[in-house]
């Protein structure tokens, strides 16, 4: 099972409950009524360097209600606060410790001094990142989503998820509610790599890819790098998601409790003697009461009878720990850990029609965790050394059995019954140990040198037992038989019939992989005229070398080291010209490589020798421009081209009943992807902010040794993850969509209320063209000799045939509360997801019963529920 295969798609439970949902929508609309008014006054805050007294232009101030403001050239920002009570604000600036300030009713002007991060005795620290309080687009490299933006867009739905926010960014393909594995700029969904606090996570998903492990309430920022990013990072050819946990306060005890429709969250932050802090977080879902109530209701509402098959309600349990401690003025320790588990269980017996009886059993369980620590050291004022190490594990079990009893009145011989089962049992155990050392040296005069080494050791133990039935045309079967025996078989069925045969397959692997990397880079930036730390001209030239070695139980495979050079150029063109506050351009190009998922399944019988296995590669080039206007409005436009090569695929060609099986891995797959991403963004506004983004993607792939598994070809092949199953020509992958449009708006009529809207429009995925509509065919069961009748439709894939557009609409109303001293804050929200589904949903080809030929309505396969989803939540913090 590929890591992104979803084991649970219980999307039919409430299909016919539309009238009930319409009433709920009406109730939600009634709840959105007049807002609370609040008397306010204006204050002015100046942020400066605590030691030198210099104003910090571009510093970000977070107000009492979560709003953010950017300081001007004098380091000053003005905003409103409640009248008659005290509130607490926070300020941040790159390279400085965050600072807090109490705003009291008697005073309207304040000065807040910030100290350099980790600085004592005038020590300096190499600045590596933007302020975590504010998100933004780094043209040609990636996009950072701040804590506030994640709260507005990710804290919604049955499972609150950071990936809900990431899926709204330009370059990210539409994937639906129950799919946390979107395509990044035309790449395979499995190509994206994720890290949490610098630790690479092998499987950052719950429920087989339905949701990610990243809880919005514990995340400070999330950065999606899908351009030409720094050689400091690798192990991906599509996109890198870097998630940073919230940092504990070194001065105050903080507590937060959150409750939503299906989960409870809690966090506790404790200071450590003023030198650091430690934070504990936890999350637990509670679907059991909802499942119990639905079962009681199913007696009077037959449409939700399927809920009775749920034996173990879907669950998520997780916990984390994050901390830091300053050992001295130039030495700091940080650490983090995570543990999570998820699962579900289903059991059901039914008779879908008069010809079949089914017994369905399904269970899924997954456990994972990791721990990591890092030391940051300033040996000199112009140097930074950071060493980190960590270890993680994962164990999952997927067990499904579908036993069926098929009876056909016209079967031969008379009274013949087909008794068989589809079975899949797979247990995966994985562990990894990783470490890295990074060195930064400020050479002066705008030059920065950096280098580092990384090592990632992974081990997988995978065991599986699979059984199913496959089919091929009678013509194809005769051809395969002739190739082996030089004679044609005698069959008791006529031309145009189908051959049905069982396929059993077992898997047992214990593979290890050593992925070593080293990099070096040189950055140059001139003193700039733009506000903040961004220079007028910046150049980054780097080289990253990756190497992979695989060791199995009875084989080993070495690879040729891959060299990945990358170059990025940024130029500030102008400033304060007419309506343009600043204009900059970017160009970058570079090579990337990644470790393929299939190495955990490799066996000696694949016949892969040293230097035959090649890591997947891509050559990516990006050019873009960013225009900044007054009122915190910015426009970012990027065009990109990506050539993918050394792409792995493993077509499996079966020959039923002939004792022959051909399994061979190929590494010559290629792809060509180009597109345009546009984002108009307005942040940190008092009344209205958000963004609108548009993406166009053209992605075609080719597997030269692939086989065609369509019914019209009827060769019975099985592909690994879809690759290798579309013949040897160029094709659009199944997840490809041409157009994506996202609109995200946050409206605050008064400070206590925020209304969020997320509207998406995405063009359709491939829709098979029907060549011959439903028709009966005689089917020979090769193992038993029985003959039955089934119904078939002949289809083919055509690049111009697409499903209808998808139009997801989500709404969220948040009400904020504050106490008189400003230390206690609360939020209550109610949200509606997939609001338009009652009136419109993308349509596919009508499905049909293969034993009766009965036609049913076709829906798009996008992991969507056929009804809107209502969720509520509450958060209280101190």
mmCIF file with all atom_site columns, N, CA, C and O in Angstrom, residues 792-818:
data_model
loop_
_atom_site.group_PDB
_atom_site.id
_atom_site.type_symbol
_atom_site.label_atom_id
_atom_site.label_alt_id
_atom_site.label_comp_id
_atom_site.label_asym_id
_atom_site.label_entity_id
_atom_site.label_seq_id
_atom_site.pdbx_PDB_ins_code
_atom_site.Cartn_x
_atom_site.Cartn_y
_atom_site.Cartn_z
_atom_site.occupancy
_atom_site.B_iso_or_equiv
_atom_site.pdbx_formal_charge
_atom_site.auth_seq_id
_atom_site.auth_comp_id
_atom_site.auth_asym_id
_atom_site.auth_atom_id
_atom_site.pdbx_PDB_model_num
ATOM 1   N N  . UNK A 1 792 ? -20.270 -4.921 -18.722 1.00 0.00 ? 792 UNK A N  1
ATOM 2   C CA . UNK A 1 792 ? -19.034 -4.163 -18.904 1.00 0.00 ? 792 UNK A CA 1
ATOM 3   C C  . UNK A 1 792 ? -19.299 -2.902 -19.717 1.00 0.00 ? 792 UNK A C  1
ATOM 4   O O  . UNK A 1 792 ? -20.259 -2.819 -20.487 1.00 0.00 ? 792 UNK A O  1
ATOM 5   N N  . UNK A 1 793 ? -18.410 -1.946 -19.516 1.00 0.00 ? 793 UNK A N  1
ATOM 6   C CA . UNK A 1 793 ? -18.381 -0.735 -20.329 1.00 0.00 ? 793 UNK A CA 1
ATOM 7   C C  . UNK A 1 793 ? -16.955 -0.557 -20.850 1.00 0.00 ? 793 UNK A C  1
ATOM 8   O O  . UNK A 1 793 ? -16.004 -0.615 -20.083 1.00 0.00 ? 793 UNK A O  1
ATOM 9   N N  . UNK A 1 794 ? -16.806 -0.332 -22.134 1.00 0.00 ? 794 UNK A N  1
ATOM 10  C CA . UNK A 1 794 ? -15.487 -0.128 -22.722 1.00 0.00 ? 794 UNK A CA 1
ATOM 11  C C  . UNK A 1 794 ? -15.183 1.367  -22.749 1.00 0.00 ? 794 UNK A C  1
ATOM 12  O O  . UNK A 1 794 ? -15.963 2.153  -23.305 1.00 0.00 ? 794 UNK A O  1
ATOM 13  N N  . UNK A 1 795 ? -14.070 1.744  -22.139 1.00 0.00 ? 795 UNK A N  1
ATOM 14  C CA . UNK A 1 795 ? -13.693 3.153  -22.069 1.00 0.00 ? 795 UNK A CA 1
ATOM 15  C C  . UNK A 1 795 ? -12.253 3.337  -22.532 1.00 0.00 ? 795 UNK A C  1
ATOM 16  O O  . UNK A 1 795 ? -11.485 2.386  -22.626 1.00 0.00 ? 795 UNK A O  1
ATOM 17  N N  . UNK A 1 796 ? -11.923 4.561  -22.807 1.00 0.00 ? 796 UNK A N  1
ATOM 18  C CA . UNK A 1 796 ? -10.547 4.933  -23.111 1.00 0.00 ? 796 UNK A CA 1
ATOM 19  C C  . UNK A 1 796 ? -10.297 6.325  -22.528 1.00 0.00 ? 796 UNK A C  1
ATOM 20  O O  . UNK A 1 796 ? -11.221 7.104  -22.289 1.00 0.00 ? 796 UNK A O  1
ATOM 21  N N  . UNK A 1 797 ? -9.027  6.643  -22.299 1.00 0.00 ? 797 UNK A N  1
ATOM 22  C CA . UNK A 1 797 ? -8.669  7.955  -21.772 1.00 0.00 ? 797 UNK A CA 1
ATOM 23  C C  . UNK A 1 797 ? -8.349  8.902  -22.915 1.00 0.00 ? 797 UNK A C  1
ATOM 24  O O  . UNK A 1 797 ? -7.636  8.544  -23.858 1.00 0.00 ? 797 UNK A O  1
ATOM 25  N N  . UNK A 1 798 ? -8.879  10.093 -22.819 1.00 0.00 ? 798 UNK A N  1
ATOM 26  C CA . UNK A 1 798 ? -8.652  11.122 -23.823 1.00 0.00 ? 798 UNK A CA 1
ATOM 27  C C  . UNK A 1 798 ? -8.277  12.407 -23.093 1.00 0.00 ? 798 UNK A C  1
ATOM 28  O O  . UNK A 1 798 ? -8.953  12.806 -22.139 1.00 0.00 ? 798 UNK A O  1
ATOM 29  N N  . UNK A 1 799 ? -7.189  13.050 -23.545 1.00 0.00 ? 799 UNK A N  1
ATOM 30  C CA . UNK A 1 799 ? -6.695  14.244 -22.858 1.00 0.00 ? 799 UNK A CA 1
ATOM 31  C C  . UNK A 1 799 ? -7.736  15.355 -22.799 1.00 0.00 ? 799 UNK A C  1
ATOM 32  O O  . UNK A 1 799 ? -7.723  16.183 -21.881 1.00 0.00 ? 799 UNK A O  1
ATOM 33  N N  . UNK A 1 800 ? -8.641  15.387 -23.764 1.00 0.00 ? 800 UNK A N  1
ATOM 34  C CA . UNK A 1 800 ? -9.627  16.460 -23.796 1.00 0.00 ? 800 UNK A CA 1
ATOM 35  C C  . UNK A 1 800 ? -10.892 16.171 -23.032 1.00 0.00 ? 800 UNK A C  1
ATOM 36  O O  . UNK A 1 800 ? -11.770 17.040 -22.935 1.00 0.00 ? 800 UNK A O  1
ATOM 37  N N  . UNK A 1 801 ? -11.031 14.984 -22.467 1.00 0.00 ? 801 UNK A N  1
ATOM 38  C CA . UNK A 1 801 ? -12.235 14.619 -21.729 1.00 0.00 ? 801 UNK A CA 1
ATOM 39  C C  . UNK A 1 801 ? -11.996 14.830 -20.240 1.00 0.00 ? 801 UNK A C  1
ATOM 40  O O  . UNK A 1 801 ? -11.140 14.168 -19.642 1.00 0.00 ? 801 UNK A O  1
ATOM 41  N N  . UNK A 1 802 ? -12.746 15.733 -19.629 1.00 0.00 ? 802 UNK A N  1
ATOM 42  C CA . UNK A 1 802 ? -12.544 16.097 -18.238 1.00 0.00 ? 802 UNK A CA 1
ATOM 43  C C  . UNK A 1 802 ? -13.867 16.133 -17.487 1.00 0.00 ? 802 UNK A C  1
ATOM 44  O O  . UNK A 1 802 ? -14.928 16.372 -18.067 1.00 0.00 ? 802 UNK A O  1
ATOM 45  N N  . UNK A 1 803 ? -13.789 15.877 -16.189 1.00 0.00 ? 803 UNK A N  1
ATOM 46  C CA . UNK A 1 803 ? -14.953 16.051 -15.333 1.00 0.00 ? 803 UNK A CA 1
ATOM 47  C C  . UNK A 1 803 ? -15.293 17.529 -15.222 1.00 0.00 ? 803 UNK A C  1
ATOM 48  O O  . UNK A 1 803 ? -14.510 18.394 -15.603 1.00 0.00 ? 803 UNK A O  1
ATOM 49  N N  . UNK A 1 804 ? -16.462 17.829 -14.648 1.00 0.00 ? 804 UNK A N  1
ATOM 50  C CA . UNK A 1 804 ? -16.851 19.210 -14.427 1.00 0.00 ? 804 UNK A CA 1
ATOM 51  C C  . UNK A 1 804 ? -15.995 19.874 -13.372 1.00 0.00 ? 804 UNK A C  1
ATOM 52  O O  . UNK A 1 804 ? -15.223 19.229 -12.656 1.00 0.00 ? 804 UNK A O  1
ATOM 53  N N  . UNK A 1 805 ? -16.116 21.196 -13.259 1.00 0.00 ? 805 UNK A N  1
ATOM 54  C CA . UNK A 1 805 ? -15.326 21.931 -12.292 1.00 0.00 ? 805 UNK A CA 1
ATOM 55  C C  . UNK A 1 805 ? -15.784 21.616 -10.873 1.00 0.00 ? 805 UNK A C  1
ATOM 56  O O  . UNK A 1 805 ? -16.928 21.218 -10.635 1.00 0.00 ? 805 UNK A O  1
ATOM 57  N N  . UNK A 1 806 ? -14.869 21.781 -9.915  1.00 0.00 ? 806 UNK A N  1
ATOM 58  C CA . UNK A 1 806 ? -15.186 21.655 -8.492  1.00 0.00 ? 806 UNK A CA 1
ATOM 59  C C  . UNK A 1 806 ? -15.235 23.054 -7.894  1.00 0.00 ? 806 UNK A C  1
ATOM 60  O O  . UNK A 1 806 ? -14.366 23.887 -8.179  1.00 0.00 ? 806 UNK A O  1
ATOM 61  N N  . UNK A 1 807 ? -16.258 23.323 -7.065  1.00 0.00 ? 807 UNK A N  1
ATOM 62  C CA . UNK A 1 807 ? -16.452 24.658 -6.494  1.00 0.00 ? 807 UNK A CA 1
ATOM 63  C C  . UNK A 1 807 ? -16.669 24.519 -4.987  1.00 0.00 ? 807 UNK A C  1
ATOM 64  O O  . UNK A 1 807 ? -17.809 24.578 -4.504  1.00 0.00 ? 807 UNK A O  1
ATOM 65  N N  . UNK A 1 808 ? -15.596 24.318 -4.215  1.00 0.00 ? 808 UNK A N  1
ATOM 66  C CA . UNK A 1 808 ? -15.753 24.250 -2.756  1.00 0.00 ? 808 UNK A CA 1
ATOM 67  C C  . UNK A 1 808 ? -15.912 25.645 -2.155  1.00 0.00 ? 808 UNK A C  1
ATOM 68  O O  . UNK A 1 808 ? -15.222 26.585 -2.533  1.00 0.00 ? 808 UNK A O  1
ATOM 69  N N  . UNK A 1 809 ? -16.840 25.782 -1.219  1.00 0.00 ? 809 UNK A N  1
ATOM 70  C CA . UNK A 1 809 ? -17.075 27.033 -0.509  1.00 0.00 ? 809 UNK A CA 1
ATOM 71  C C  . UNK A 1 809 ? -17.176 26.727 0.984   1.00 0.00 ? 809 UNK A C  1
ATOM 72  O O  . UNK A 1 809 ? -18.001 25.922 1.401   1.00 0.00 ? 809 UNK A O  1
ATOM 73  N N  . UNK A 1 810 ? -16.314 27.387 1.777   1.00 0.00 ? 810 UNK A N  1
ATOM 74  C CA . UNK A 1 810 ? -16.316 27.210 3.226   1.00 0.00 ? 810 UNK A CA 1
ATOM 75  C C  . UNK A 1 810 ? -16.522 28.567 3.890   1.00 0.00 ? 810 UNK A C  1
ATOM 76  O O  . UNK A 1 810 ? -15.949 29.580 3.454   1.00 0.00 ? 810 UNK A O  1
ATOM 77  N N  . UNK A 1 811 ? -17.301 28.595 4.960   1.00 0.00 ? 811 UNK A N  1
ATOM 78  C CA . UNK A 1 811 ? -17.571 29.813 5.719   1.00 0.00 ? 811 UNK A CA 1
ATOM 79  C C  . UNK A 1 811 ? -17.284 29.562 7.186   1.00 0.00 ? 811 UNK A C  1
ATOM 80  O O  . UNK A 1 811 ? -17.549 28.466 7.706   1.00 0.00 ? 811 UNK A O  1
ATOM 81  N N  . UNK A 1 812 ? -16.745 30.586 7.863   1.00 0.00 ? 812 UNK A N  1
ATOM 82  C CA . UNK A 1 812 ? -16.416 30.455 9.280   1.00 0.00 ? 812 UNK A CA 1
ATOM 83  C C  . UNK A 1 812 ? -16.682 31.778 9.988   1.00 0.00 ? 812 UNK A C  1
ATOM 84  O O  . UNK A 1 812 ? -16.199 32.829 9.557   1.00 0.00 ? 812 UNK A O  1
ATOM 85  N N  . UNK A 1 813 ? -17.447 31.733 11.062  1.00 0.00 ? 813 UNK A N  1
ATOM 86  C CA . UNK A 1 813 ? -17.737 32.908 11.874  1.00 0.00 ? 813 UNK A CA 1
ATOM 87  C C  . UNK A 1 813 ? -17.086 32.726 13.237  1.00 0.00 ? 813 UNK A C  1
ATOM 88  O O  . UNK A 1 813 ? -17.357 31.759 13.942  1.00 0.00 ? 813 UNK A O  1
ATOM 89  N N  . UNK A 1 814 ? -16.195 33.672 13.605  1.00 0.00 ? 814 UNK A N  1
ATOM 90  C CA . UNK A 1 814 ? -15.484 33.613 14.882  1.00 0.00 ? 814 UNK A CA 1
ATOM 91  C C  . UNK A 1 814 ? -15.879 34.792 15.749  1.00 0.00 ? 814 UNK A C  1
ATOM 92  O O  . UNK A 1 814 ? -15.947 35.933 15.275  1.00 0.00 ? 814 UNK A O  1
ATOM 93  N N  . UNK A 1 815 ? -16.132 34.516 17.025  1.00 0.00 ? 815 UNK A N  1
ATOM 94  C CA . UNK A 1 815 ? -16.444 35.535 18.032  1.00 0.00 ? 815 UNK A CA 1
ATOM 95  C C  . UNK A 1 815 ? -15.348 35.493 19.091  1.00 0.00 ? 815 UNK A C  1
ATOM 96  O O  . UNK A 1 815 ? -15.069 34.440 19.658  1.00 0.00 ? 815 UNK A O  1
ATOM 97  N N  . UNK A 1 816 ? -14.726 36.660 19.373  1.00 0.00 ? 816 UNK A N  1
ATOM 98  C CA . UNK A 1 816 ? -13.601 36.734 20.300  1.00 0.00 ? 816 UNK A CA 1
ATOM 99  C C  . UNK A 1 816 ? -14.041 37.381 21.612  1.00 0.00 ? 816 UNK A C  1
ATOM 100 O O  . UNK A 1 816 ? -14.895 38.275 21.632  1.00 0.00 ? 816 UNK A O  1
ATOM 101 N N  . UNK A 1 817 ? -13.421 36.933 22.679  1.00 0.00 ? 817 UNK A N  1
ATOM 102 C CA . UNK A 1 817 ? -13.689 37.507 23.995  1.00 0.00 ? 817 UNK A CA 1
ATOM 103 C C  . UNK A 1 817 ? -12.397 37.777 24.735  1.00 0.00 ? 817 UNK A C  1
ATOM 104 O O  . UNK A 1 817 ? -11.384 37.094 24.531  1.00 0.00 ? 817 UNK A O  1
ATOM 105 N N  . UNK A 1 818 ? -12.420 38.784 25.627  1.00 0.00 ? 818 UNK A N  1
ATOM 106 C CA . UNK A 1 818 ? -11.235 39.175 26.380  1.00 0.00 ? 818 UNK A CA 1
ATOM 107 C C  . UNK A 1 818 ? -11.670 39.586 27.782  1.00 0.00 ? 818 UNK A C  1
ATOM 108 O O  . UNK A 1 818 ? -12.757 40.144 27.965  1.00 0.00 ? 818 UNK A O  1
#
